[in-house]
PDB file of C-alpha atoms and ligand atoms in Angstrom:
ATOM      1  CA  MET A  10      79.741 110.379  87.574  1.00  0.00           C
ATOM      2  CA  ARG A  11      79.589 113.374  85.250  1.00  0.00           C
ATOM      3  CA  ARG A  12      77.799 112.645  82.023  1.00  0.00           C
ATOM      4  CA  LEU A  13      79.603 113.208  78.730  1.00  0.00           C
ATOM      5  CA  ILE A  14      77.983 115.094  75.880  1.00  0.00           C
ATOM      6  CA  ALA A  15      80.135 114.832  72.778  1.00  0.00           C
ATOM      7  CA  ALA A  16      79.951 116.502  69.380  1.00  0.00           C
ATOM      8  CA  ASN A  17      81.204 114.488  66.432  1.00  0.00           C
ATOM      9  CA  TRP A  18      81.471 116.911  63.545  1.00  0.00           C
ATOM     10  CA  LYS A  19      82.655 114.205  61.123  1.00  0.00           C
ATOM     11  CA  MET A  20      84.072 115.709  57.883  1.00  0.00           C
ATOM     12  CA  ASN A  21      82.533 119.132  58.444  1.00  0.00           C
ATOM     13  CA  LYS A  22      83.807 122.657  59.109  1.00  0.00           C
ATOM     14  CA  THR A  23      86.840 124.526  57.874  1.00  0.00           C
ATOM     15  CA  VAL A  24      89.163 126.351  60.270  1.00  0.00           C
ATOM     16  CA  LYS A  25      87.199 129.578  59.769  1.00  0.00           C
ATOM     17  CA  GLU A  26      83.886 127.815  60.421  1.00  0.00           C
ATOM     18  CA  THR A  27      85.360 126.173  63.518  1.00  0.00           C
ATOM     19  CA  GLU A  28      86.377 129.556  64.862  1.00  0.00           C
ATOM     20  CA  GLU A  29      82.898 130.985  64.292  1.00  0.00           C
ATOM     21  CA  TYR A  30      81.217 127.955  65.835  1.00  0.00           C
ATOM     22  CA  ILE A  31      83.308 127.867  68.993  1.00  0.00           C
ATOM     23  CA  LYS A  32      83.002 131.579  69.677  1.00  0.00           C
ATOM     24  CA  LYS A  33      79.229 131.280  69.377  1.00  0.00           C
ATOM     25  CA  PHE A  34      79.006 128.019  71.335  1.00  0.00           C
ATOM     26  CA  LEU A  35      80.991 129.382  74.275  1.00  0.00           C
ATOM     27  CA  LYS A  36      78.340 132.058  74.796  1.00  0.00           C
ATOM     28  CA  PHE A  37      75.902 129.264  75.676  1.00  0.00           C
ATOM     29  CA  VAL A  38      78.237 127.440  78.071  1.00  0.00           C
ATOM     30  CA  GLU A  39      77.437 127.795  81.751  1.00  0.00           C
ATOM     31  CA  HIS A  40      78.741 125.654  84.595  1.00  0.00           C
ATOM     32  CA  PRO A  41      80.876 123.453  82.337  1.00  0.00           C
ATOM     33  CA  GLU A  42      81.863 121.466  85.449  1.00  0.00           C
ATOM     34  CA  SER A  43      78.295 120.127  85.820  1.00  0.00           C
ATOM     35  CA  ARG A  44      78.746 117.871  82.797  1.00  0.00           C
ATOM     36  CA  GLU A  45      81.604 116.991  80.517  1.00  0.00           C
ATOM     37  CA  ILE A  46      81.330 118.753  77.162  1.00  0.00           C
ATOM     38  CA  LEU A  47      83.467 117.453  74.323  1.00  0.00           C
ATOM     39  CA  ILE A  48      83.977 118.699  70.774  1.00  0.00           C
ATOM     40  CA  CYS A  49      85.552 116.422  68.156  1.00  0.00           C
ATOM     41  CA  PRO A  50      86.309 118.487  65.049  1.00  0.00           C
ATOM     42  CA  PRO A  51      88.226 117.247  62.012  1.00  0.00           C
ATOM     43  CA  PHE A  52      92.036 117.067  62.405  1.00  0.00           C
ATOM     44  CA  THR A  53      92.588 120.315  60.490  1.00  0.00           C
ATOM     45  CA  SER A  54      90.498 122.264  63.013  1.00  0.00           C
ATOM     46  CA  LEU A  55      92.065 120.845  66.180  1.00  0.00           C
ATOM     47  CA  TYR A  56      94.712 123.530  66.555  1.00  0.00           C
ATOM     48  CA  VAL A  57      92.374 126.489  66.334  1.00  0.00           C
ATOM     49  CA  ALA A  58      89.800 124.703  68.483  1.00  0.00           C
ATOM     50  CA  SER A  59      92.400 124.010  71.182  1.00  0.00           C
ATOM     51  CA  GLN A  60      93.399 127.658  71.261  1.00  0.00           C
ATOM     52  CA  LEU A  61      89.810 128.828  71.625  1.00  0.00           C
ATOM     53  CA  LEU A  62      88.797 126.195  74.186  1.00  0.00           C
ATOM     54  CA  GLN A  63      91.745 126.723  76.510  1.00  0.00           C
ATOM     55  CA  GLY A  64      90.561 127.465  80.029  1.00  0.00           C
ATOM     56  CA  THR A  65      86.849 127.141  79.153  1.00  0.00           C
ATOM     57  CA  GLY A  66      86.276 123.686  80.626  1.00  0.00           C
ATOM     58  CA  VAL A  67      85.093 122.384  77.235  1.00  0.00           C
ATOM     59  CA  LYS A  68      87.178 119.378  76.196  1.00  0.00           C
ATOM     60  CA  LEU A  69      88.714 118.557  72.849  1.00  0.00           C
ATOM     61  CA  GLY A  70      88.784 115.180  71.100  1.00  0.00           C
ATOM     62  CA  ALA A  71      89.693 113.648  67.757  1.00  0.00           C
ATOM     63  CA  GLN A  72      87.600 111.401  65.530  1.00  0.00           C
ATOM     64  CA  ASN A  73      90.274 108.812  64.815  1.00  0.00           C
ATOM     65  CA  CYS A  74      93.926 107.952  65.459  1.00  0.00           C
ATOM     66  CA  HIS A  75      96.646 105.531  64.448  1.00  0.00           C
ATOM     67  CA  TYR A  76      97.979 102.978  66.910  1.00  0.00           C
ATOM     68  CA  GLU A  77     101.696 103.677  66.344  1.00  0.00           C
ATOM     69  CA  LYS A  78     103.490 106.686  67.800  1.00  0.00           C
ATOM     70  CA  GLY A  79     104.963 107.577  64.425  1.00  0.00           C
ATOM     71  CA  GLY A  80     106.372 106.066  61.259  1.00  0.00           C
ATOM     72  CA  ALA A  81     105.646 105.363  57.628  1.00  0.00           C
ATOM     73  CA  TYR A  82     101.840 105.552  57.721  1.00  0.00           C
ATOM     74  CA  THR A  83     100.915 108.063  55.023  1.00  0.00           C
ATOM     75  CA  GLY A  84      97.815 110.050  55.858  1.00  0.00           C
ATOM     76  CA  GLU A  85      97.565 108.899  59.469  1.00  0.00           C
ATOM     77  CA  ILE A  86      97.681 110.879  62.739  1.00  0.00           C
ATOM     78  CA  SER A  87      99.266 109.545  65.942  1.00  0.00           C
ATOM     79  CA  ILE A  88      98.075 109.832  69.521  1.00  0.00           C
ATOM     80  CA  PRO A  89     101.056 111.995  70.648  1.00  0.00           C
ATOM     81  CA  MET A  90     100.247 114.432  67.821  1.00  0.00           C
ATOM     82  CA  LEU A  91      96.695 114.707  69.141  1.00  0.00           C
ATOM     83  CA  GLN A  92      97.830 115.053  72.736  1.00  0.00           C
ATOM     84  CA  GLU A  93     100.136 117.929  71.828  1.00  0.00           C
ATOM     85  CA  LEU A  94      97.028 119.750  70.609  1.00  0.00           C
ATOM     86  CA  GLY A  95      95.242 119.156  73.889  1.00  0.00           C
ATOM     87  CA  CYS A  96      93.036 116.242  72.841  1.00  0.00           C
ATOM     88  CA  GLU A  97      91.965 114.174  75.828  1.00  0.00           C
ATOM     89  CA  TYR A  98      89.616 111.898  73.913  1.00  0.00           C
ATOM     90  CA  VAL A  99      89.514 110.041  70.641  1.00  0.00           C
ATOM     91  CA  ILE A 100      86.572 108.323  68.989  1.00  0.00           C
ATOM     92  CA  VAL A 101      87.562 104.767  68.032  1.00  0.00           C
ATOM     93  CA  GLY A 102      85.672 102.376  65.777  1.00  0.00           C
ATOM     94  CA  HIS A 103      82.901 104.713  64.682  1.00  0.00           C
ATOM     95  CA  SER A 104      80.494 102.867  62.406  1.00  0.00           C
ATOM     96  CA  GLU A 105      81.534 105.021  59.448  1.00  0.00           C
ATOM     97  CA  ARG A 106      85.134 103.928  60.000  1.00  0.00           C
ATOM     98  CA  ARG A 107      84.022 100.298  60.290  1.00  0.00           C
ATOM     99  CA  HIS A 108      81.596 100.205  57.377  1.00  0.00           C
ATOM    100  CA  ILE A 109      82.886 102.819  54.897  1.00  0.00           C
ATOM    101  CA  PHE A 110      86.627 102.464  55.520  1.00  0.00           C
ATOM    102  CA  GLY A 111      86.679  98.795  56.435  1.00  0.00           C
ATOM    103  CA  GLU A 112      88.129  99.076  59.954  1.00  0.00           C
ATOM    104  CA  THR A 113      88.172  95.655  61.534  1.00  0.00           C
ATOM    105  CA  ASP A 114      87.727  94.641  65.164  1.00  0.00           C
ATOM    106  CA  GLU A 115      91.431  93.782  65.138  1.00  0.00           C
ATOM    107  CA  LEU A 116      92.463  97.289  64.071  1.00  0.00           C
ATOM    108  CA  ILE A 117      90.076  98.842  66.571  1.00  0.00           C
ATOM    109  CA  HIS A 118      91.591  96.675  69.289  1.00  0.00           C
ATOM    110  CA  LYS A 119      95.083  97.944  68.425  1.00  0.00           C
ATOM    111  CA  LYS A 120      93.874 101.532  68.657  1.00  0.00           C
ATOM    112  CA  ILE A 121      92.268 100.916  72.062  1.00  0.00           C
ATOM    113  CA  VAL A 122      95.475  99.337  73.374  1.00  0.00           C
ATOM    114  CA  ALA A 123      97.529 102.266  72.030  1.00  0.00           C
ATOM    115  CA  CYS A 124      95.180 104.806  73.657  1.00  0.00           C
ATOM    116  CA  LEU A 125      95.526 103.071  77.020  1.00  0.00           C
ATOM    117  CA  GLU A 126      99.302 102.856  76.714  1.00  0.00           C
ATOM    118  CA  MET A 127      99.613 106.506  75.738  1.00  0.00           C
ATOM    119  CA  GLY A 128      97.099 107.939  78.211  1.00  0.00           C
ATOM    120  CA  MET A 129      94.360 108.935  75.804  1.00  0.00           C
ATOM    121  CA  ARG A 130      90.718 108.188  76.724  1.00  0.00           C
ATOM    122  CA  PRO A 131      89.012 106.324  73.877  1.00  0.00           C
ATOM    123  CA  ILE A 132      85.305 106.425  73.137  1.00  0.00           C
ATOM    124  CA  LEU A 133      84.744 102.973  71.674  1.00  0.00           C
ATOM    125  CA  CYS A 134      81.766 102.928  69.301  1.00  0.00           C
ATOM    126  CA  VAL A 135      79.695  99.798  68.889  1.00  0.00           C
ATOM    127  CA  GLY A 136      76.385  99.126  67.213  1.00  0.00           C
ATOM    128  CA  GLU A 137      74.412  96.745  65.074  1.00  0.00           C
ATOM    129  CA  LYS A 138      73.228  97.188  61.479  1.00  0.00           C
ATOM    130  CA  ARG A 139      69.526  97.141  60.634  1.00  0.00           C
ATOM    131  CA  GLU A 140      69.628  93.607  59.235  1.00  0.00           C
ATOM    132  CA  GLU A 141      71.421  92.409  62.351  1.00  0.00           C
ATOM    133  CA  ARG A 142      68.727  93.942  64.569  1.00  0.00           C
ATOM    134  CA  GLU A 143      66.018  92.357  62.429  1.00  0.00           C
ATOM    135  CA  ALA A 144      67.759  89.000  62.766  1.00  0.00           C
ATOM    136  CA  ARG A 145      67.762  89.524  66.582  1.00  0.00           C
ATOM    137  CA  MET A 146      71.534  89.587  66.635  1.00  0.00           C
ATOM    138  CA  THR A 147      71.939  92.940  68.403  1.00  0.00           C
ATOM    139  CA  PHE A 148      73.342  91.585  71.668  1.00  0.00           C
ATOM    140  CA  LYS A 149      75.625  89.110  69.903  1.00  0.00           C
ATOM    141  CA  VAL A 150      77.073  91.837  67.641  1.00  0.00           C
ATOM    142  CA  ILE A 151      77.645  94.229  70.554  1.00  0.00           C
ATOM    143  CA  GLU A 152      79.200  91.520  72.677  1.00  0.00           C
ATOM    144  CA  THR A 153      81.599  90.496  69.911  1.00  0.00           C
ATOM    145  CA  GLN A 154      82.625  94.087  69.147  1.00  0.00           C
ATOM    146  CA  ILE A 155      83.293  94.856  72.819  1.00  0.00           C
ATOM    147  CA  LYS A 156      85.072  91.597  73.639  1.00  0.00           C
ATOM    148  CA  LEU A 157      87.384  91.874  70.619  1.00  0.00           C
ATOM    149  CA  ALA A 158      88.130  95.556  71.210  1.00  0.00           C
ATOM    150  CA  LEU A 159      88.934  95.055  74.885  1.00  0.00           C
ATOM    151  CA  ALA A 160      90.642  91.655  74.730  1.00  0.00           C
ATOM    152  CA  GLY A 161      93.557  91.634  77.153  1.00  0.00           C
ATOM    153  CA  VAL A 162      92.915  95.145  78.498  1.00  0.00           C
ATOM    154  CA  GLU A 163      89.828  94.334  80.573  1.00  0.00           C
ATOM    155  CA  GLU A 164      91.556  95.595  83.706  1.00  0.00           C
ATOM    156  CA  HIS A 165      91.526  99.111  82.197  1.00  0.00           C
ATOM    157  CA  ILE A 166      87.821  99.240  81.396  1.00  0.00           C
ATOM    158  CA  ASP A 167      87.439 102.272  83.667  1.00  0.00           C
ATOM    159  CA  LYS A 168      89.671 104.325  81.360  1.00  0.00           C
ATOM    160  CA  ILE A 169      87.355 103.869  78.380  1.00  0.00           C
ATOM    161  CA  ASP A 170      83.933 105.208  77.447  1.00  0.00           C
ATOM    162  CA  ILE A 171      81.626 103.283  75.148  1.00  0.00           C
ATOM    163  CA  ALA A 172      79.120 104.731  72.699  1.00  0.00           C
ATOM    164  CA  TYR A 173      76.228 102.542  71.663  1.00  0.00           C
ATOM    165  CA  GLU A 174      75.315 103.765  68.207  1.00  0.00           C
ATOM    166  CA  PRO A 175      72.918 101.547  66.272  1.00  0.00           C
ATOM    167  CA  VAL A 176      74.007 101.910  62.639  1.00  0.00           C
ATOM    168  CA  TRP A 177      70.392 102.200  61.473  1.00  0.00           C
ATOM    169  CA  ALA A 178      69.885 105.251  63.693  1.00  0.00           C
ATOM    170  CA  ILE A 179      72.958 107.227  62.625  1.00  0.00           C
ATOM    171  CA  GLY A 180      72.171 110.187  60.406  1.00  0.00           C
ATOM    172  CA  THR A 181      68.707 108.854  59.581  1.00  0.00           C
ATOM    173  CA  GLY A 182      66.613 111.160  61.747  1.00  0.00           C
ATOM    174  CA  THR A 183      65.138 108.087  63.443  1.00  0.00           C
ATOM    175  CA  PRO A 184      66.781 107.365  66.788  1.00  0.00           C
ATOM    176  CA  ALA A 185      66.406 104.203  68.824  1.00  0.00           C
ATOM    177  CA  THR A 186      63.696 104.570  71.442  1.00  0.00           C
ATOM    178  CA  PRO A 187      65.166 105.443  74.846  1.00  0.00           C
ATOM    179  CA  GLU A 188      63.824 102.071  76.081  1.00  0.00           C
ATOM    180  CA  ASN A 189      65.712 100.247  73.289  1.00  0.00           C
ATOM    181  CA  ALA A 190      68.860 102.161  74.169  1.00  0.00           C
ATOM    182  CA  VAL A 191      68.501 101.412  77.888  1.00  0.00           C
ATOM    183  CA  GLU A 192      68.087  97.702  77.143  1.00  0.00           C
ATOM    184  CA  VAL A 193      71.362  97.630  75.203  1.00  0.00           C
ATOM    185  CA  HIS A 194      73.134  99.880  77.727  1.00  0.00           C
ATOM    186  CA  THR A 195      72.150  97.519  80.526  1.00  0.00           C
ATOM    187  CA  PHE A 196      73.456  94.605  78.480  1.00  0.00           C
ATOM    188  CA  ILE A 197      76.763  96.438  77.958  1.00  0.00           C
ATOM    189  CA  ARG A 198      77.044  97.315  81.663  1.00  0.00           C
ATOM    190  CA  ASN A 199      76.525  93.672  82.622  1.00  0.00           C
ATOM    191  CA  LEU A 200      79.079  92.576  80.048  1.00  0.00           C
ATOM    192  CA  LEU A 201      81.662  95.044  81.422  1.00  0.00           C
ATOM    193  CA  ASN A 202      81.036  93.741  84.944  1.00  0.00           C
ATOM    194  CA  GLU A 203      81.559  90.224  83.671  1.00  0.00           C
ATOM    195  CA  LEU A 204      84.777  91.135  81.824  1.00  0.00           C
ATOM    196  CA  ASN A 205      86.155  92.917  84.875  1.00  0.00           C
ATOM    197  CA  PRO A 206      84.283  92.295  88.143  1.00  0.00           C
ATOM    198  CA  ASN A 207      86.598  94.810  89.871  1.00  0.00           C
ATOM    199  CA  ASN A 208      85.806  97.686  87.551  1.00  0.00           C
ATOM    200  CA  GLU A 209      84.724 100.778  89.377  1.00  0.00           C
ATOM    201  CA  GLY A 210      81.887 101.576  87.003  1.00  0.00           C
ATOM    202  CA  LYS A 211      83.678 104.622  85.601  1.00  0.00           C
ATOM    203  CA  THR A 212      83.016 103.591  82.023  1.00  0.00           C
ATOM    204  CA  ARG A 213      80.263 105.806  80.707  1.00  0.00           C
ATOM    205  CA  ILE A 214      77.932 104.282  78.164  1.00  0.00           C
ATOM    206  CA  LEU A 215      76.739 106.934  75.722  1.00  0.00           C
ATOM    207  CA  TYR A 216      73.914 106.749  73.224  1.00  0.00           C
ATOM    208  CA  GLY A 217      74.381 108.049  69.673  1.00  0.00           C
ATOM    209  CA  GLY A 218      72.202 108.103  66.572  1.00  0.00           C
ATOM    210  CA  SER A 219      69.874 110.957  65.547  1.00  0.00           C
ATOM    211  CA  VAL A 220      70.008 112.729  68.907  1.00  0.00           C
ATOM    212  CA  LYS A 221      68.409 116.163  68.576  1.00  0.00           C
ATOM    213  CA  PRO A 222      67.458 118.984  70.932  1.00  0.00           C
ATOM    214  CA  ASP A 223      63.876 117.720  71.049  1.00  0.00           C
ATOM    215  CA  ASN A 224      64.676 114.105  71.981  1.00  0.00           C
ATOM    216  CA  ALA A 225      67.852 114.445  74.093  1.00  0.00           C
ATOM    217  CA  LYS A 226      65.900 114.897  77.319  1.00  0.00           C
ATOM    218  CA  GLU A 227      64.075 111.598  76.821  1.00  0.00           C
ATOM    219  CA  PHE A 228      67.399 109.731  76.754  1.00  0.00           C
ATOM    220  CA  MET A 229      68.883 111.638  79.656  1.00  0.00           C
ATOM    221  CA  LYS A 230      65.959 110.663  81.918  1.00  0.00           C
ATOM    222  CA  TYR A 231      67.621 107.283  82.356  1.00  0.00           C
ATOM    223  CA  ASP A 232      70.592 106.760  84.673  1.00  0.00           C
ATOM    224  CA  ALA A 233      71.845 103.950  82.417  1.00  0.00           C
ATOM    225  CA  ILE A 234      72.590 106.549  79.733  1.00  0.00           C
ATOM    226  CA  GLY A 235      75.895 108.149  80.666  1.00  0.00           C
ATOM    227  CA  GLY A 236      75.907 110.685  77.877  1.00  0.00           C
ATOM    228  CA  LEU A 237      75.324 111.337  74.199  1.00  0.00           C
ATOM    229  CA  LEU A 238      77.396 111.278  71.021  1.00  0.00           C
ATOM    230  CA  VAL A 239      75.867 113.754  68.612  1.00  0.00           C
ATOM    231  CA  GLY A 240      76.575 114.094  64.881  1.00  0.00           C
ATOM    232  CA  THR A 241      74.268 116.191  62.706  1.00  0.00           C
ATOM    233  CA  ALA A 242      72.655 118.153  65.536  1.00  0.00           C
ATOM    234  CA  SER A 243      76.076 119.151  66.906  1.00  0.00           C
ATOM    235  CA  LEU A 244      76.939 121.121  63.771  1.00  0.00           C
ATOM    236  CA  ASP A 245      74.939 124.120  64.912  1.00  0.00           C
ATOM    237  CA  PRO A 246      76.222 125.675  68.160  1.00  0.00           C
ATOM    238  CA  GLU A 247      72.793 126.571  69.479  1.00  0.00           C
ATOM    239  CA  SER A 248      71.353 123.149  68.731  1.00  0.00           C
ATOM    240  CA  PHE A 249      74.327 121.426  70.391  1.00  0.00           C
ATOM    241  CA  SER A 250      74.073 123.676  73.450  1.00  0.00           C
ATOM    242  CA  LYS A 251      70.392 122.751  73.816  1.00  0.00           C
ATOM    243  CA  ILE A 252      71.408 119.093  73.884  1.00  0.00           C
ATOM    244  CA  VAL A 253      74.222 119.781  76.368  1.00  0.00           C
ATOM    245  CA  TYR A 254      71.735 121.472  78.712  1.00  0.00           C
ATOM    246  CA  SER A 255      68.801 119.150  78.064  1.00  0.00           C
ATOM    247  CA  PHE A 256      69.070 117.619  81.543  1.00  0.00           C
TER     248      PHE A 256
HETATM  249  P1  LIG B 302      73.930 111.549  64.038  1.00  0.00           P
HETATM  250  O1  LIG B 302      75.397 110.907  64.138  1.00  0.00           O
HETATM  251  O2  LIG B 302      73.698 112.319  65.308  1.00  0.00           O
HETATM  252  O3  LIG B 302      73.992 112.453  62.822  1.00  0.00           O
HETATM  253  O4  LIG B 302      72.970 110.434  63.867  1.00  0.00           O
HETATM  254  C1  LIG B 302      75.846 110.344  65.343  1.00  0.00           C
HETATM  255  C2  LIG B 302      77.224 109.746  65.154  1.00  0.00           C
HETATM  256  O5  LIG B 302      77.493 109.199  64.087  1.00  0.00           O
HETATM  257  O6  LIG B 302      78.075 109.806  66.071  1.00  0.00           O
END
């Protein structure tokens, strides 16, 4: 299975900055078919990004979506709108959406169901807070988040990727150790097998949280790690390309 290396720009980069970034980044891209490279810019940059990425093999994704196709939802963006721009992926349930904007497991579940119905591949983010880790609740928290998000759609597990992003490691400069990550990834893999014994193992489990060019290789040494979701270090094209080609 090809590993997925995804850039989550969060609320960064104007259209002009997106243009500059992508032109520079593409100079570093070789053999895009050897791994799946994904860029998730803010909504306002999707159009220009889709124009520049056409035919390059680099994929485009969004950072969020609404679960309805359209309607009276001021400020929201639907999956068909994203698909028209060439988005193949959408990040769902990122910890900043959960903890800053109050997204619940129920809302995240609706978004996952909508993605599956509308043919969009979601990257479901899960992860425990520091106090939860300290209280040894990591596995319980991850299990609850995954079970609630995937309730009733277990048969489609192969059409989803999961990103394990411990909240305490996001944007802090201190990642989980690769061994910690592998332990949780193995737990998630076993849980997916339990939820759907017939799954074909196509769900990639990514690690995210303070991934940088100098630590990416350590994570990618392990087969259990199916890719990386990169925030801060994806904002510079050279730094992101070093992570993309770290393995
Ligand atoms: P970070 O963010 O790489 O800046 O820690 C990762 C993420 O939030 O997806």
